Amino acid sequence: MPVVGTNVPRKDAAEKVTGSAKYVDDLAFPGMLHARTIRSTIARGRIRDVRLPFDRAGYTVVDYRDIPGRNAVALIEDDQPLLVEREIRHVAEPIVLLAHQDRDALLRARVEIECEPLEAIFDPQQSVQVLKDLRIVKGDVDAALARTDVIVEGEYRTGHQEQLYIEPNGVIAVPENGGITVYGSLQCPFYVHKALRIALGFPADRIRVVQTETGGGFGGKEEYPSVIAAHAALLALKSKRPVKLVYDRLEDMLATTKRHPSIVRHRTGVTRDGDLVAMDIDVLMDGGAYVTLSPVVLSRGAIHAAGPYRCDHVRIAARAVATNTPPNGAFRGFGAPQTQFALEVHMERIAETLGMDPARFRELNALRPGDTTATGQRVEADCSALQVLEQAAQRSDFHAKRERYAGTNRGIGLALFFHGAGFTGSGEVTLASRAALATSERGVRILVGSAEIGQGTRTMHAQIVADSLGIPYDDVETALPDTSSVPDSGPTVASRTCMVVGGILQRCAEELRARIGDLHPAEHFRRHGPTVVTKQYEPPHGIRWDDDTYRGDAYATYAWACDVAEVEMDPDTYEIRPIHFTAVQDIGKAIHPTLVAGQIEGGTAQGIGYALLEEVVMRDGAMANAQMTNYLVPTTLDTPTMDVVIVETPSHHGPFGAKGVGEMPIDGPAPAIVNAIRHLGLDIRQIPATPERIAEAACVSV
Amino acid sequence: MRLRVNGREMEVDAPPMTRLLDVLRIHCELPGTKEGCGEGECGACTVLLDGEPVCACLVPAAHAESAEVTTIEGLGGEHPLQRAFAEHGAAQCGICTPGMIMAALALPPSPTLDDVRVALAGNICRCTGYHAIYRAILRA
């Protein structure tokens, strides 16, 4: 019986509900030491002296001189050191590592770091250090703007956002077989593998990275695990003992990556009838102290900056700059939530300027199949921007409520948005991901480097393989993501695990079926021994992309969605309370509807936090509220009722028609909520829309 | 210290101010109770102390002497809440799940949605947006 499209039991449910699932902090090894990171307390400066005025017996101490390979976190650029040699570029930058078998002894050790402070830059608008800039040009924006009836301008800002996975970053490094094995909470085992190879100077086969059960990632465990893994590995190699390095909440919030803050400016020309004529967009992102993933975050942000709209003349100038704050990095949505927030609030203001209904204005301009995006990509038959818009307006009773709420303390607003699945442009071709299937006693085993971080990787992959092979779901097993035994399926990011890796698995299954004939793979295994089929990513036909001009097919395909937010304002406290949320999201095909609904509901809740609550307060380059006491994420009482509608317009690019689902849900809530606040007569152009910002807007608006 | 955990008497050699969380995870070797924040905000370490949900990171172990401590391991594996969490997708990454289930245990029979929301207000889930958790508890 086919299982794709059904809610089969999660492969990992039993372990998770009984508390027997093993997260990294639940593991211990004989003779294991604990570790601590000594960090900078200033945002910029030079180290003059490092003193360790304590009895070092029993302690392992590591600094940059103990790095056998290169002192660099291998990623896009290698500008970030694993341990500061001399120049400090942000608060909480790692300088010295300590290990000891007794945690209390670790905390007692006092390390003195004498520094010469230098002037730091915190305002991205003042920074002259450009980490990446790019331009997307379609048509002739200047000429088109010169002849349009109406021009609307605006500037929109978003702040940092902390991923706040409930399990902090952590790893255990174990010296083994003349090399090192790292067990950790992570999304990308092969990123960590590469980083260790470069830092340790070891050949690939002496490094093994194993993903342990991971208590949430959301992008926050994409690149940072490379840092913490290398730190633990250095201590383990020096002490010749297993070393556990698990951050507490404060350290995790202070030192690890966050969502890039952004400032986006729009200048848009429209006809009086509401047709978009020209869009001139400037995107600035604050990358923090090192390059990390800023170029690709910026790239995705810029490509999504003109939204799911057709417009003949578009210019997007985007740049990411350095400041003296901890590096910003991957977070669900990866640049797109920032730029689509700006666009969707701007679209609301344009509709307002024209005196036009906001849904009608979007309907006029939404992409239809055959239209082209800002990069000139012709969207295919699976472009359903109009359908999701119409369905969301109907489901939420948008127009009736807009009238009914007018003049009350309630407001309703919507946002139309899209999200490209997989790596941007030629990224998937360069990655050349691989996946494999091996026959086993039970049936078949999936061999992928894709991480289960809660989204349901193991379950969803097993469903795809079961149906592609025509065997029961229970006969599909999943190997642990262990770099020594699975192929590199690329990172678990970019909403690519279903569409891209699932697609490769589907091809593996088809070939395996051809090889084993009508036999059940378990029967074939018994008769002939193990059979392994490995396949590599193949780019879809007809996809073209030019990295230099940013023209072409930025993604194989896009998912489409429309959110409607209903909010209520407390007239005494200016607190905005979301009361109901409608999310209509077309993700091609829901391989497992419960998992998909979970992604949409969870991503929406994170988006609501982004819109209203989650404010990272930076003081002198450091997060001043690095605690869950005062960095607030939505609780049960902050999360409204939700009406989630899954639309399935299949794409021929993904398995069974599926597209990416993980990230898109976080793109829409912030603009939908801010547009609902706008319906209350409050002009908000910066998130989070805290009571302080609402009060300020109320003073201006009244 | 003598503790009674999941119905078993346990002798624990730890300073009295040790966090109950550490005593459970390390001394009692019951790692099902998770640490998310260490400051009583996330609820991942929720256990029952004489039937009342508490954050084990805020309770000194000495405070649990002569009390009955229940952790996720004490539920076996077939508790209706555990089955419902598994069935309704209420466990995604799973790190908040033991604490959520322990907090839900303290609910009255046949709770309303409001009862559930209030009872779980001290337990943060970053994956689900809570709705799958409500569905699980209301149908358990």
Tab-separated table of C-alpha atoms in Angstrom, chain A residues 97-336:
chain	number	residue	atom	x	y	z
A	97	LEU	CA	40.370	26.290	25.386
A	98	LEU	CA	40.531	24.380	28.656
A	99	ALA	CA	39.678	20.785	29.480
A	100	HIS	CA	39.501	19.015	32.827
A	101	GLN	CA	37.698	15.955	34.099
A	102	ASP	CA	35.956	17.947	36.811
A	103	ARG	CA	33.523	20.631	35.656
A	104	ASP	CA	33.906	22.655	38.850
A	105	ALA	CA	37.678	22.761	38.439
A	106	LEU	CA	37.132	24.062	34.915
A	107	LEU	CA	35.038	26.933	36.200
A	108	ARG	CA	37.595	27.777	38.890
A	109	ALA	CA	40.437	28.256	36.411
A	110	ARG	CA	41.081	31.934	35.838
A	111	VAL	CA	42.521	33.112	32.554
A	112	GLU	CA	43.657	36.716	32.238
A	113	ILE	CA	43.660	38.308	28.812
A	114	GLU	CA	45.208	41.719	28.444
A	115	CYS	CA	44.038	43.624	25.395
A	116	GLU	CA	44.556	46.889	23.638
A	117	PRO	CA	41.026	47.937	22.655
A	118	LEU	CA	40.438	49.423	19.211
A	119	GLU	CA	37.480	51.342	17.892
A	120	ALA	CA	34.688	49.010	16.830
A	121	ILE	CA	31.937	49.421	14.240
A	122	PHE	CA	28.424	48.311	15.103
A	123	ASP	CA	26.326	50.209	12.571
A	124	PRO	CA	26.307	48.410	9.216
A	125	GLN	CA	25.595	51.723	7.491
A	126	GLN	CA	28.954	52.991	8.733
A	127	SER	CA	30.883	49.919	7.641
A	128	VAL	CA	33.127	50.136	4.614
A	129	GLN	CA	34.125	46.480	4.716
A	130	VAL	CA	31.924	44.814	2.106
A	131	LEU	CA	31.676	41.048	2.475
A	132	LYS	CA	29.663	40.602	-0.723
A	133	ASP	CA	27.738	42.767	-3.114
A	134	LEU	CA	25.596	41.853	-6.059
A	135	ARG	CA	23.151	43.362	-8.533
A	136	ILE	CA	20.132	41.923	-10.222
A	137	VAL	CA	18.986	43.963	-13.190
A	138	LYS	CA	15.921	43.414	-15.360
A	139	GLY	CA	14.789	46.022	-17.900
A	140	ASP	CA	15.525	49.721	-17.397
A	141	VAL	CA	14.425	50.890	-13.952
A	142	ASP	CA	15.493	54.542	-14.279
A	143	ALA	CA	13.698	55.090	-17.571
A	144	ALA	CA	10.572	53.314	-16.310
A	145	LEU	CA	10.476	55.263	-13.039
A	146	ALA	CA	10.803	58.527	-14.966
A	147	ARG	CA	7.514	57.884	-16.729
A	148	THR	CA	5.350	56.365	-13.966
A	149	ASP	CA	2.358	58.096	-12.357
A	150	VAL	CA	3.033	57.162	-8.773
A	151	ILE	CA	6.260	56.481	-6.909
A	152	VAL	CA	6.211	55.029	-3.387
A	153	GLU	CA	9.343	54.906	-1.274
A	154	GLY	CA	10.098	53.285	2.045
A	155	GLU	CA	12.756	51.876	4.337
A	156	TYR	CA	12.222	48.723	6.393
A	157	ARG	CA	14.339	47.200	9.117
A	158	THR	CA	14.641	43.817	10.746
A	159	GLY	CA	16.736	42.866	13.750
A	160	HIS	CA	18.828	39.863	14.726
A	161	GLN	CA	16.924	36.697	15.531
A	162	GLU	CA	18.240	33.844	17.639
A	163	GLN	CA	17.473	30.301	16.426
A	164	LEU	CA	16.917	29.159	20.008
A	165	TYR	CA	16.911	25.429	19.336
A	166	ILE	CA	16.159	24.013	22.792
A	167	GLU	CA	19.290	21.829	22.761
A	168	PRO	CA	22.348	24.117	22.745
A	169	ASN	CA	25.343	23.469	20.500
A	170	GLY	CA	27.469	20.566	21.706
A	171	VAL	CA	29.948	17.916	20.586
A	172	ILE	CA	32.158	15.149	21.933
A	173	ALA	CA	35.525	14.538	20.270
A	174	VAL	CA	37.098	11.120	20.712
A	175	PRO	CA	40.674	10.275	19.652
A	176	GLU	CA	40.333	6.991	17.745
A	177	ASN	CA	42.497	4.909	15.404
A	178	GLY	CA	45.131	7.592	14.965
A	179	GLY	CA	42.469	10.120	14.051
A	180	ILE	CA	39.461	11.801	15.574
A	181	THR	CA	35.749	11.025	15.775
A	182	VAL	CA	33.317	13.809	16.560
A	183	TYR	CA	29.790	13.132	17.775
A	184	GLY	CA	27.625	16.194	17.693
A	185	SER	CA	24.386	18.063	17.440
A	186	LEU	CA	24.615	19.273	13.859
A	187	GLN	CA	22.936	19.698	10.483
A	188	CYS	CA	25.852	19.163	8.109
A	189	PRO	CA	28.210	16.297	8.983
A	190	PHE	CA	30.329	16.862	5.883
A	191	TYR	CA	30.810	20.580	6.592
A	192	VAL	CA	32.277	19.594	9.943
A	193	HIS	CA	34.362	16.882	8.271
A	194	LYS	CA	35.881	19.400	5.865
A	195	ALA	CA	36.515	21.945	8.613
A	196	LEU	CA	38.316	19.326	10.712
A	197	ARG	CA	40.405	18.193	7.754
A	198	ILE	CA	41.654	21.713	7.212
A	199	ALA	CA	42.139	22.598	10.878
A	200	LEU	CA	43.847	19.365	11.829
A	201	GLY	CA	45.672	18.741	8.556
A	202	PHE	CA	44.508	15.110	8.688
A	203	PRO	CA	43.652	12.994	5.663
A	204	ALA	CA	39.915	12.497	5.167
A	205	ASP	CA	39.906	8.896	6.368
A	206	ARG	CA	41.253	9.812	9.799
A	207	ILE	CA	38.259	12.028	10.520
A	208	ARG	CA	34.803	10.745	11.292
A	209	VAL	CA	31.774	12.895	12.080
A	210	VAL	CA	28.623	11.337	13.498
A	211	GLN	CA	25.397	13.251	13.987
A	212	THR	CA	23.747	12.504	17.311
A	213	GLU	CA	20.045	13.104	17.888
A	214	THR	CA	19.717	16.837	17.353
A	215	GLY	CA	17.425	18.994	19.448
A	216	GLY	CA	16.573	21.552	16.794
A	217	GLY	CA	18.753	23.446	14.343
A	218	PHE	CA	16.842	25.979	12.212
A	219	GLY	CA	20.154	26.872	10.538
A	220	GLY	CA	21.889	27.506	13.855
A	221	LYS	CA	23.686	24.184	13.541
A	222	GLU	CA	24.714	24.649	9.920
A	223	GLU	CA	28.109	26.315	10.244
A	224	TYR	CA	28.787	26.779	13.963
A	225	PRO	CA	29.320	23.059	14.698
A	226	SER	CA	32.502	23.304	12.618
A	227	VAL	CA	33.906	25.702	15.225
A	228	ILE	CA	32.902	23.783	18.329
A	229	ALA	CA	33.912	20.433	16.766
A	230	ALA	CA	37.375	21.709	15.943
A	231	HIS	CA	37.758	23.112	19.468
A	232	ALA	CA	36.825	19.798	21.081
A	233	ALA	CA	39.048	17.916	18.622
A	234	LEU	CA	42.070	20.077	19.478
A	235	LEU	CA	41.574	19.406	23.195
A	236	ALA	CA	41.021	15.693	22.581
A	237	LEU	CA	44.157	15.358	20.478
A	238	LYS	CA	46.261	17.206	23.025
A	239	SER	CA	44.870	15.376	26.075
A	240	LYS	CA	44.505	12.050	24.235
A	241	ARG	CA	41.134	11.744	25.968
A	242	PRO	CA	37.512	12.111	24.830
A	243	VAL	CA	36.398	15.715	25.342
A	244	LYS	CA	32.823	16.940	25.740
A	245	LEU	CA	32.106	20.551	24.856
A	246	VAL	CA	28.467	21.507	25.419
A	247	TYR	CA	27.491	25.170	25.653
A	248	ASP	CA	25.131	26.470	28.259
A	249	ARG	CA	22.326	28.717	27.073
A	250	LEU	CA	24.104	31.981	27.792
A	251	GLU	CA	27.237	31.013	25.908
A	252	ASP	CA	25.196	29.662	23.021
A	253	MET	CA	23.247	32.901	22.677
A	254	LEU	CA	26.267	35.136	23.174
A	255	ALA	CA	28.692	33.381	20.849
A	256	THR	CA	26.841	31.574	18.071
A	257	THR	CA	25.248	32.860	14.867
A	258	LYS	CA	21.939	34.694	14.454
A	259	ARG	CA	19.744	35.921	11.621
A	260	HIS	CA	21.279	38.866	9.725
A	261	PRO	CA	19.757	42.247	10.599
A	262	SER	CA	18.681	44.107	7.468
A	263	ILE	CA	17.823	47.512	6.113
A	264	VAL	CA	15.893	47.377	2.846
A	265	ARG	CA	14.886	50.435	0.824
A	266	HIS	CA	12.223	50.378	-1.842
A	267	ARG	CA	11.372	52.860	-4.560
A	268	THR	CA	8.514	51.594	-6.654
A	269	GLY	CA	6.699	52.956	-9.647
A	270	VAL	CA	3.058	51.971	-10.195
A	271	THR	CA	0.281	53.067	-12.519
A	272	ARG	CA	-2.847	54.583	-10.969
A	273	ASP	CA	-4.596	51.343	-11.906
A	274	GLY	CA	-2.202	49.393	-9.729
A	275	ASP	CA	0.240	47.825	-12.193
A	276	LEU	CA	3.805	47.511	-10.980
A	277	VAL	CA	6.028	49.379	-13.422
A	278	ALA	CA	9.451	49.467	-11.799
A	279	MET	CA	11.024	48.256	-8.567
A	280	ASP	CA	14.249	49.759	-7.307
A	281	ILE	CA	15.450	47.837	-4.251
A	282	ASP	CA	18.478	48.304	-2.041
A	283	VAL	CA	19.342	45.572	0.459
A	284	LEU	CA	21.874	45.941	3.263
A	285	MET	CA	22.696	43.059	5.591
A	286	ASP	CA	24.883	43.067	8.663
A	287	GLY	CA	27.194	40.085	8.385
A	288	GLY	CA	29.023	40.504	11.667
A	289	ALA	CA	32.756	40.057	12.047
A	290	TYR	CA	33.538	37.348	9.471
A	291	VAL	CA	32.259	36.243	6.069
A	292	THR	CA	30.785	32.863	7.166
A	293	LEU	CA	27.645	32.374	5.030
A	294	SER	CA	26.827	36.043	4.378
A	295	PRO	CA	27.386	35.899	0.590
A	296	VAL	CA	24.775	33.165	0.148
A	297	VAL	CA	22.346	34.602	2.691
A	298	LEU	CA	22.561	37.885	0.790
A	299	SER	CA	22.107	36.111	-2.506
A	300	ARG	CA	18.917	34.333	-1.441
A	301	GLY	CA	17.648	37.498	0.198
A	302	ALA	CA	18.238	39.537	-2.961
A	303	ILE	CA	16.649	36.974	-5.288
A	304	HIS	CA	13.501	36.969	-3.127
A	305	ALA	CA	13.493	40.766	-2.661
A	306	ALA	CA	11.055	41.496	-5.509
A	307	GLY	CA	8.708	38.800	-4.246
A	308	PRO	CA	6.262	36.712	-6.246
A	309	TYR	CA	5.366	39.591	-8.544
A	310	ARG	CA	5.699	40.342	-12.220
A	311	CYS	CA	7.423	43.550	-13.094
A	312	ASP	CA	9.365	44.375	-16.249
A	313	HIS	CA	11.855	46.723	-14.654
A	314	VAL	CA	13.638	45.602	-11.513
A	315	ARG	CA	16.952	46.579	-9.984
A	316	ILE	CA	18.151	44.954	-6.785
A	317	ALA	CA	21.430	46.201	-5.345
A	318	ALA	CA	22.457	44.135	-2.348
A	319	ARG	CA	25.425	44.131	-0.058
A	320	ALA	CA	26.508	42.471	3.150
A	321	VAL	CA	29.000	44.336	5.298
A	322	ALA	CA	31.156	43.526	8.303
A	323	THR	CA	30.618	44.872	11.817
A	324	ASN	CA	32.306	43.983	15.102
A	325	THR	CA	29.584	41.630	16.316
A	326	PRO	CA	29.624	37.835	16.350
A	327	PRO	CA	29.148	36.551	12.787
A	328	ASN	CA	25.557	36.228	11.645
A	329	GLY	CA	24.669	33.094	9.805
A	330	ALA	CA	22.106	30.611	8.666
A	331	PHE	CA	18.604	30.796	10.054
A	332	ARG	CA	15.518	29.255	8.426
A	333	GLY	CA	14.621	31.377	5.416
A	334	PHE	CA	18.222	32.512	4.905
A	335	GLY	CA	17.769	36.156	3.890
A	336	ALA	CA	14.313	35.727	2.351
